[in-house]
Amino acid sequence: MTNDTRLKILVVATEVVPFAKEGGVADVIGSLPKELAALGHDVRIFLPRYGTIDRAYWALRPTGVMRTLYMAGFDQTVSILQTTLPDSPVIVYLLDHEWFFGRHQRLYLGLDQHDELGSLHPV
């Protein structure tokens, strides 16, 4: 593949196997980027760093990038961590913010569950 045909692809997802999985989307996002990279494309993944994603186990490294984002009505400072998708060259970026993503239970809240801001979230 030449540089003219090589694509730069950023996949943004809420779940990726093997880091976080609730449904079938995680399986697709965990495998499709590997196949695209095998074709010669530059593929990267972006997802939240949930509390269940262990920093040491996945060798998460700080990128040094910190940004202030407007989320849920407030300016929030987030940092970006980095690792790779196992058995591939695919770089994985994880948005790190303990208050929003640090919970250790299910990724998605149920119909009767409220988040830290008191907002009701459907599944």
mmCIF file with all atom_site columns, C-alpha atoms in Angstrom:
data_model
loop_
_atom_site.group_PDB
_atom_site.id
_atom_site.type_symbol
_atom_site.label_atom_id
_atom_site.label_alt_id
_atom_site.label_comp_id
_atom_site.label_asym_id
_atom_site.label_entity_id
_atom_site.label_seq_id
_atom_site.pdbx_PDB_ins_code
_atom_site.Cartn_x
_atom_site.Cartn_y
_atom_site.Cartn_z
_atom_site.occupancy
_atom_site.B_iso_or_equiv
_atom_site.pdbx_formal_charge
_atom_site.auth_seq_id
_atom_site.auth_comp_id
_atom_site.auth_asym_id
_atom_site.auth_atom_id
_atom_site.pdbx_PDB_model_num
ATOM 1   C CA . MET A 1 1   ? 0.000   0.000  0.000  1.00 0.00 ? 1   MET A CA 1
ATOM 2   C CA . THR A 1 2   ? 1.368   3.410  -0.913 1.00 0.00 ? 2   THR A CA 1
ATOM 3   C CA . ASN A 1 3   ? 1.139   6.512  1.233  1.00 0.00 ? 3   ASN A CA 1
ATOM 4   C CA . ASP A 1 4   ? -1.422  7.832  -1.269 1.00 0.00 ? 4   ASP A CA 1
ATOM 5   C CA . THR A 1 5   ? -3.814  4.965  -0.531 1.00 0.00 ? 5   THR A CA 1
ATOM 6   C CA . ARG A 1 6   ? -3.058  4.539  3.168  1.00 0.00 ? 6   ARG A CA 1
ATOM 7   C CA . LEU A 1 7   ? -5.888  5.939  5.285  1.00 0.00 ? 7   LEU A CA 1
ATOM 8   C CA . LYS A 1 8   ? -5.724  7.437  8.764  1.00 0.00 ? 8   LYS A CA 1
ATOM 9   C CA . ILE A 1 9   ? -8.739  6.067  10.634 1.00 0.00 ? 9   ILE A CA 1
ATOM 10  C CA . LEU A 1 10  ? -9.913  7.076  14.110 1.00 0.00 ? 10  LEU A CA 1
ATOM 11  C CA . VAL A 1 11  ? -12.528 4.802  15.667 1.00 0.00 ? 11  VAL A CA 1
ATOM 12  C CA . VAL A 1 12  ? -14.443 6.354  18.581 1.00 0.00 ? 12  VAL A CA 1
ATOM 13  C CA . ALA A 1 13  ? -16.349 3.845  20.695 1.00 0.00 ? 13  ALA A CA 1
ATOM 14  C CA . THR A 1 14  ? -17.830 3.291  24.137 1.00 0.00 ? 14  THR A CA 1
ATOM 15  C CA . GLU A 1 15  ? -16.604 -0.295 24.358 1.00 0.00 ? 15  GLU A CA 1
ATOM 16  C CA . VAL A 1 16  ? -13.758 -2.301 22.841 1.00 0.00 ? 16  VAL A CA 1
ATOM 17  C CA . VAL A 1 17  ? -12.746 -5.936 23.447 1.00 0.00 ? 17  VAL A CA 1
ATOM 18  C CA . PRO A 1 18  ? -10.639 -6.696 25.470 1.00 0.00 ? 18  PRO A CA 1
ATOM 19  C CA . PHE A 1 19  ? -10.840 -3.470 27.509 1.00 0.00 ? 19  PHE A CA 1
ATOM 20  C CA . ALA A 1 20  ? -14.592 -3.088 28.063 1.00 0.00 ? 20  ALA A CA 1
ATOM 21  C CA . LYS A 1 21  ? -17.533 -5.137 26.796 1.00 0.00 ? 21  LYS A CA 1
ATOM 22  C CA . GLU A 1 22  ? -21.285 -5.010 27.299 1.00 0.00 ? 22  GLU A CA 1
ATOM 23  C CA . GLY A 1 23  ? -22.487 -6.069 23.851 1.00 0.00 ? 23  GLY A CA 1
ATOM 24  C CA . GLY A 1 24  ? -21.570 -7.035 20.318 1.00 0.00 ? 24  GLY A CA 1
ATOM 25  C CA . VAL A 1 25  ? -20.228 -3.604 19.393 1.00 0.00 ? 25  VAL A CA 1
ATOM 26  C CA . ALA A 1 26  ? -17.168 -4.283 21.556 1.00 0.00 ? 26  ALA A CA 1
ATOM 27  C CA . ASP A 1 27  ? -16.353 -7.395 19.513 1.00 0.00 ? 27  ASP A CA 1
ATOM 28  C CA . VAL A 1 28  ? -16.531 -5.497 16.219 1.00 0.00 ? 28  VAL A CA 1
ATOM 29  C CA . ILE A 1 29  ? -14.456 -2.568 17.480 1.00 0.00 ? 29  ILE A CA 1
ATOM 30  C CA . GLY A 1 30  ? -11.915 -4.987 18.941 1.00 0.00 ? 30  GLY A CA 1
ATOM 31  C CA . SER A 1 31  ? -11.406 -6.824 15.635 1.00 0.00 ? 31  SER A CA 1
ATOM 32  C CA . LEU A 1 32  ? -12.144 -4.466 12.708 1.00 0.00 ? 32  LEU A CA 1
ATOM 33  C CA . PRO A 1 33  ? -9.261  -2.054 13.470 1.00 0.00 ? 33  PRO A CA 1
ATOM 34  C CA . LYS A 1 34  ? -6.820  -5.001 13.492 1.00 0.00 ? 34  LYS A CA 1
ATOM 35  C CA . GLU A 1 35  ? -7.976  -6.034 10.023 1.00 0.00 ? 35  GLU A CA 1
ATOM 36  C CA . LEU A 1 36  ? -7.748  -2.474 8.698  1.00 0.00 ? 36  LEU A CA 1
ATOM 37  C CA . ALA A 1 37  ? -4.231  -2.139 10.138 1.00 0.00 ? 37  ALA A CA 1
ATOM 38  C CA . ALA A 1 38  ? -3.264  -5.446 8.493  1.00 0.00 ? 38  ALA A CA 1
ATOM 39  C CA . LEU A 1 39  ? -4.272  -3.848 5.171  1.00 0.00 ? 39  LEU A CA 1
ATOM 40  C CA . GLY A 1 40  ? -1.744  -1.083 5.857  1.00 0.00 ? 40  GLY A CA 1
ATOM 41  C CA . HIS A 1 41  ? -3.978  1.652  7.259  1.00 0.00 ? 41  HIS A CA 1
ATOM 42  C CA . ASP A 1 42  ? -3.071  3.777  10.302 1.00 0.00 ? 42  ASP A CA 1
ATOM 43  C CA . VAL A 1 43  ? -5.905  2.931  12.713 1.00 0.00 ? 43  VAL A CA 1
ATOM 44  C CA . ARG A 1 44  ? -6.411  4.308  16.201 1.00 0.00 ? 44  ARG A CA 1
ATOM 45  C CA . ILE A 1 45  ? -9.173  3.816  18.753 1.00 0.00 ? 45  ILE A CA 1
ATOM 46  C CA . PHE A 1 46  ? -10.550 6.281  21.291 1.00 0.00 ? 46  PHE A CA 1
ATOM 47  C CA . LEU A 1 47  ? -12.663 5.196  24.271 1.00 0.00 ? 47  LEU A CA 1
ATOM 48  C CA . PRO A 1 48  ? -13.336 6.135  27.913 1.00 0.00 ? 48  PRO A CA 1
ATOM 49  C CA . ARG A 1 49  ? -11.084 4.671  30.595 1.00 0.00 ? 49  ARG A CA 1
ATOM 50  C CA . TYR A 1 50  ? -13.687 3.038  32.793 1.00 0.00 ? 50  TYR A CA 1
ATOM 51  C CA . GLY A 1 51  ? -12.780 2.108  36.360 1.00 0.00 ? 51  GLY A CA 1
ATOM 52  C CA . THR A 1 52  ? -12.672 -1.538 35.313 1.00 0.00 ? 52  THR A CA 1
ATOM 53  C CA . ILE A 1 53  ? -9.776  -0.855 32.910 1.00 0.00 ? 53  ILE A CA 1
ATOM 54  C CA . ASP A 1 54  ? -6.694  -1.408 35.058 1.00 0.00 ? 54  ASP A CA 1
ATOM 55  C CA . ARG A 1 55  ? -3.839  1.012  34.357 1.00 0.00 ? 55  ARG A CA 1
ATOM 56  C CA . ALA A 1 56  ? -1.047  -1.414 35.267 1.00 0.00 ? 56  ALA A CA 1
ATOM 57  C CA . TYR A 1 57  ? -2.492  -4.510 33.589 1.00 0.00 ? 57  TYR A CA 1
ATOM 58  C CA . TRP A 1 58  ? -2.986  -2.724 30.255 1.00 0.00 ? 58  TRP A CA 1
ATOM 59  C CA . ALA A 1 59  ? 0.264   -0.705 30.604 1.00 0.00 ? 59  ALA A CA 1
ATOM 60  C CA . LEU A 1 60  ? -1.585  2.584  30.153 1.00 0.00 ? 60  LEU A CA 1
ATOM 61  C CA . ARG A 1 61  ? 0.848   5.445  29.641 1.00 0.00 ? 61  ARG A CA 1
ATOM 62  C CA . PRO A 1 62  ? 0.098   9.150  29.964 1.00 0.00 ? 62  PRO A CA 1
ATOM 63  C CA . THR A 1 63  ? 0.332   11.022 26.679 1.00 0.00 ? 63  THR A CA 1
ATOM 64  C CA . GLY A 1 64  ? 0.883   14.316 28.473 1.00 0.00 ? 64  GLY A CA 1
ATOM 65  C CA . VAL A 1 65  ? -2.233  15.660 26.771 1.00 0.00 ? 65  VAL A CA 1
ATOM 66  C CA . MET A 1 66  ? -4.758  17.304 29.085 1.00 0.00 ? 66  MET A CA 1
ATOM 67  C CA . ARG A 1 67  ? -7.761  19.239 27.848 1.00 0.00 ? 67  ARG A CA 1
ATOM 68  C CA . THR A 1 68  ? -10.674 21.077 29.340 1.00 0.00 ? 68  THR A CA 1
ATOM 69  C CA . LEU A 1 69  ? -13.937 19.844 27.874 1.00 0.00 ? 69  LEU A CA 1
ATOM 70  C CA . TYR A 1 70  ? -17.438 21.129 28.497 1.00 0.00 ? 70  TYR A CA 1
ATOM 71  C CA . MET A 1 71  ? -19.333 18.075 29.769 1.00 0.00 ? 71  MET A CA 1
ATOM 72  C CA . ALA A 1 72  ? -22.677 17.929 31.579 1.00 0.00 ? 72  ALA A CA 1
ATOM 73  C CA . GLY A 1 73  ? -22.772 21.694 32.033 1.00 0.00 ? 73  GLY A CA 1
ATOM 74  C CA . PHE A 1 74  ? -19.297 22.065 33.520 1.00 0.00 ? 74  PHE A CA 1
ATOM 75  C CA . ASP A 1 75  ? -15.733 22.563 32.328 1.00 0.00 ? 75  ASP A CA 1
ATOM 76  C CA . GLN A 1 76  ? -13.910 19.315 33.116 1.00 0.00 ? 76  GLN A CA 1
ATOM 77  C CA . THR A 1 77  ? -10.185 18.638 32.786 1.00 0.00 ? 77  THR A CA 1
ATOM 78  C CA . VAL A 1 78  ? -9.476  15.262 31.230 1.00 0.00 ? 78  VAL A CA 1
ATOM 79  C CA . SER A 1 79  ? -6.253  13.477 30.406 1.00 0.00 ? 79  SER A CA 1
ATOM 80  C CA . ILE A 1 80  ? -5.538  11.029 27.613 1.00 0.00 ? 80  ILE A CA 1
ATOM 81  C CA . LEU A 1 81  ? -3.789  7.715  28.227 1.00 0.00 ? 81  LEU A CA 1
ATOM 82  C CA . GLN A 1 82  ? -2.362  5.387  25.593 1.00 0.00 ? 82  GLN A CA 1
ATOM 83  C CA . THR A 1 83  ? -1.754  1.682  24.998 1.00 0.00 ? 83  THR A CA 1
ATOM 84  C CA . THR A 1 84  ? -2.069  -0.700 22.053 1.00 0.00 ? 84  THR A CA 1
ATOM 85  C CA . LEU A 1 85  ? -4.705  -3.203 21.050 1.00 0.00 ? 85  LEU A CA 1
ATOM 86  C CA . PRO A 1 86  ? -3.194  -6.607 21.925 1.00 0.00 ? 86  PRO A CA 1
ATOM 87  C CA . ASP A 1 87  ? -1.497  -8.459 19.060 1.00 0.00 ? 87  ASP A CA 1
ATOM 88  C CA . SER A 1 88  ? -1.657  -5.449 16.752 1.00 0.00 ? 88  SER A CA 1
ATOM 89  C CA . PRO A 1 89  ? -0.058  -2.085 15.993 1.00 0.00 ? 89  PRO A CA 1
ATOM 90  C CA . VAL A 1 90  ? -3.366  -0.286 16.690 1.00 0.00 ? 90  VAL A CA 1
ATOM 91  C CA . ILE A 1 91  ? -2.925  2.560  19.184 1.00 0.00 ? 91  ILE A CA 1
ATOM 92  C CA . VAL A 1 92  ? -5.693  2.938  21.759 1.00 0.00 ? 92  VAL A CA 1
ATOM 93  C CA . TYR A 1 93  ? -6.326  6.303  23.433 1.00 0.00 ? 93  TYR A CA 1
ATOM 94  C CA . LEU A 1 94  ? -8.361  6.355  26.637 1.00 0.00 ? 94  LEU A CA 1
ATOM 95  C CA . LEU A 1 95  ? -10.133 9.459  27.923 1.00 0.00 ? 95  LEU A CA 1
ATOM 96  C CA . ASP A 1 96  ? -9.418  9.528  31.660 1.00 0.00 ? 96  ASP A CA 1
ATOM 97  C CA . HIS A 1 97  ? -11.801 11.304 34.034 1.00 0.00 ? 97  HIS A CA 1
ATOM 98  C CA . GLU A 1 98  ? -12.559 9.500  37.291 1.00 0.00 ? 98  GLU A CA 1
ATOM 99  C CA . TRP A 1 99  ? -15.842 11.275 38.028 1.00 0.00 ? 99  TRP A CA 1
ATOM 100 C CA . PHE A 1 100 ? -17.440 10.504 34.666 1.00 0.00 ? 100 PHE A CA 1
ATOM 101 C CA . PHE A 1 101 ? -15.944 7.116  33.798 1.00 0.00 ? 101 PHE A CA 1
ATOM 102 C CA . GLY A 1 102 ? -14.429 5.713  37.010 1.00 0.00 ? 102 GLY A CA 1
ATOM 103 C CA . ARG A 1 103 ? -17.303 3.496  38.110 1.00 0.00 ? 103 ARG A CA 1
ATOM 104 C CA . HIS A 1 104 ? -16.514 -0.203 38.471 1.00 0.00 ? 104 HIS A CA 1
ATOM 105 C CA . GLN A 1 105 ? -19.942 -1.584 37.663 1.00 0.00 ? 105 GLN A CA 1
ATOM 106 C CA . ARG A 1 106 ? -21.749 -1.865 34.328 1.00 0.00 ? 106 ARG A CA 1
ATOM 107 C CA . LEU A 1 107 ? -20.734 0.533  31.574 1.00 0.00 ? 107 LEU A CA 1
ATOM 108 C CA . TYR A 1 108 ? -24.290 1.683  30.913 1.00 0.00 ? 108 TYR A CA 1
ATOM 109 C CA . LEU A 1 109 ? -26.812 2.685  33.547 1.00 0.00 ? 109 LEU A CA 1
ATOM 110 C CA . GLY A 1 110 ? -30.239 1.028  33.628 1.00 0.00 ? 110 GLY A CA 1
ATOM 111 C CA . LEU A 1 111 ? -33.616 2.713  33.235 1.00 0.00 ? 111 LEU A CA 1
ATOM 112 C CA . ASP A 1 112 ? -33.904 3.287  36.970 1.00 0.00 ? 112 ASP A CA 1
ATOM 113 C CA . GLN A 1 113 ? -30.284 4.281  37.597 1.00 0.00 ? 113 GLN A CA 1
ATOM 114 C CA . HIS A 1 114 ? -29.053 7.848  37.965 1.00 0.00 ? 114 HIS A CA 1
ATOM 115 C CA . ASP A 1 115 ? -25.562 9.107  37.326 1.00 0.00 ? 115 ASP A CA 1
ATOM 116 C CA . GLU A 1 116 ? -23.539 11.326 39.638 1.00 0.00 ? 116 GLU A CA 1
ATOM 117 C CA . LEU A 1 117 ? -25.349 14.416 38.331 1.00 0.00 ? 117 LEU A CA 1
ATOM 118 C CA . GLY A 1 118 ? -28.775 12.954 39.084 1.00 0.00 ? 118 GLY A CA 1
ATOM 119 C CA . SER A 1 119 ? -29.617 12.489 35.405 1.00 0.00 ? 119 SER A CA 1
ATOM 120 C CA . LEU A 1 120 ? -31.678 9.463  34.465 1.00 0.00 ? 120 LEU A CA 1
ATOM 121 C CA . HIS A 1 121 ? -30.085 7.407  31.684 1.00 0.00 ? 121 HIS A CA 1
ATOM 122 C CA . PRO A 1 122 ? -31.877 4.874  29.489 1.00 0.00 ? 122 PRO A CA 1
ATOM 123 C CA . VAL A 1 123 ? -30.052 1.719  28.456 1.00 0.00 ? 123 VAL A CA 1
#
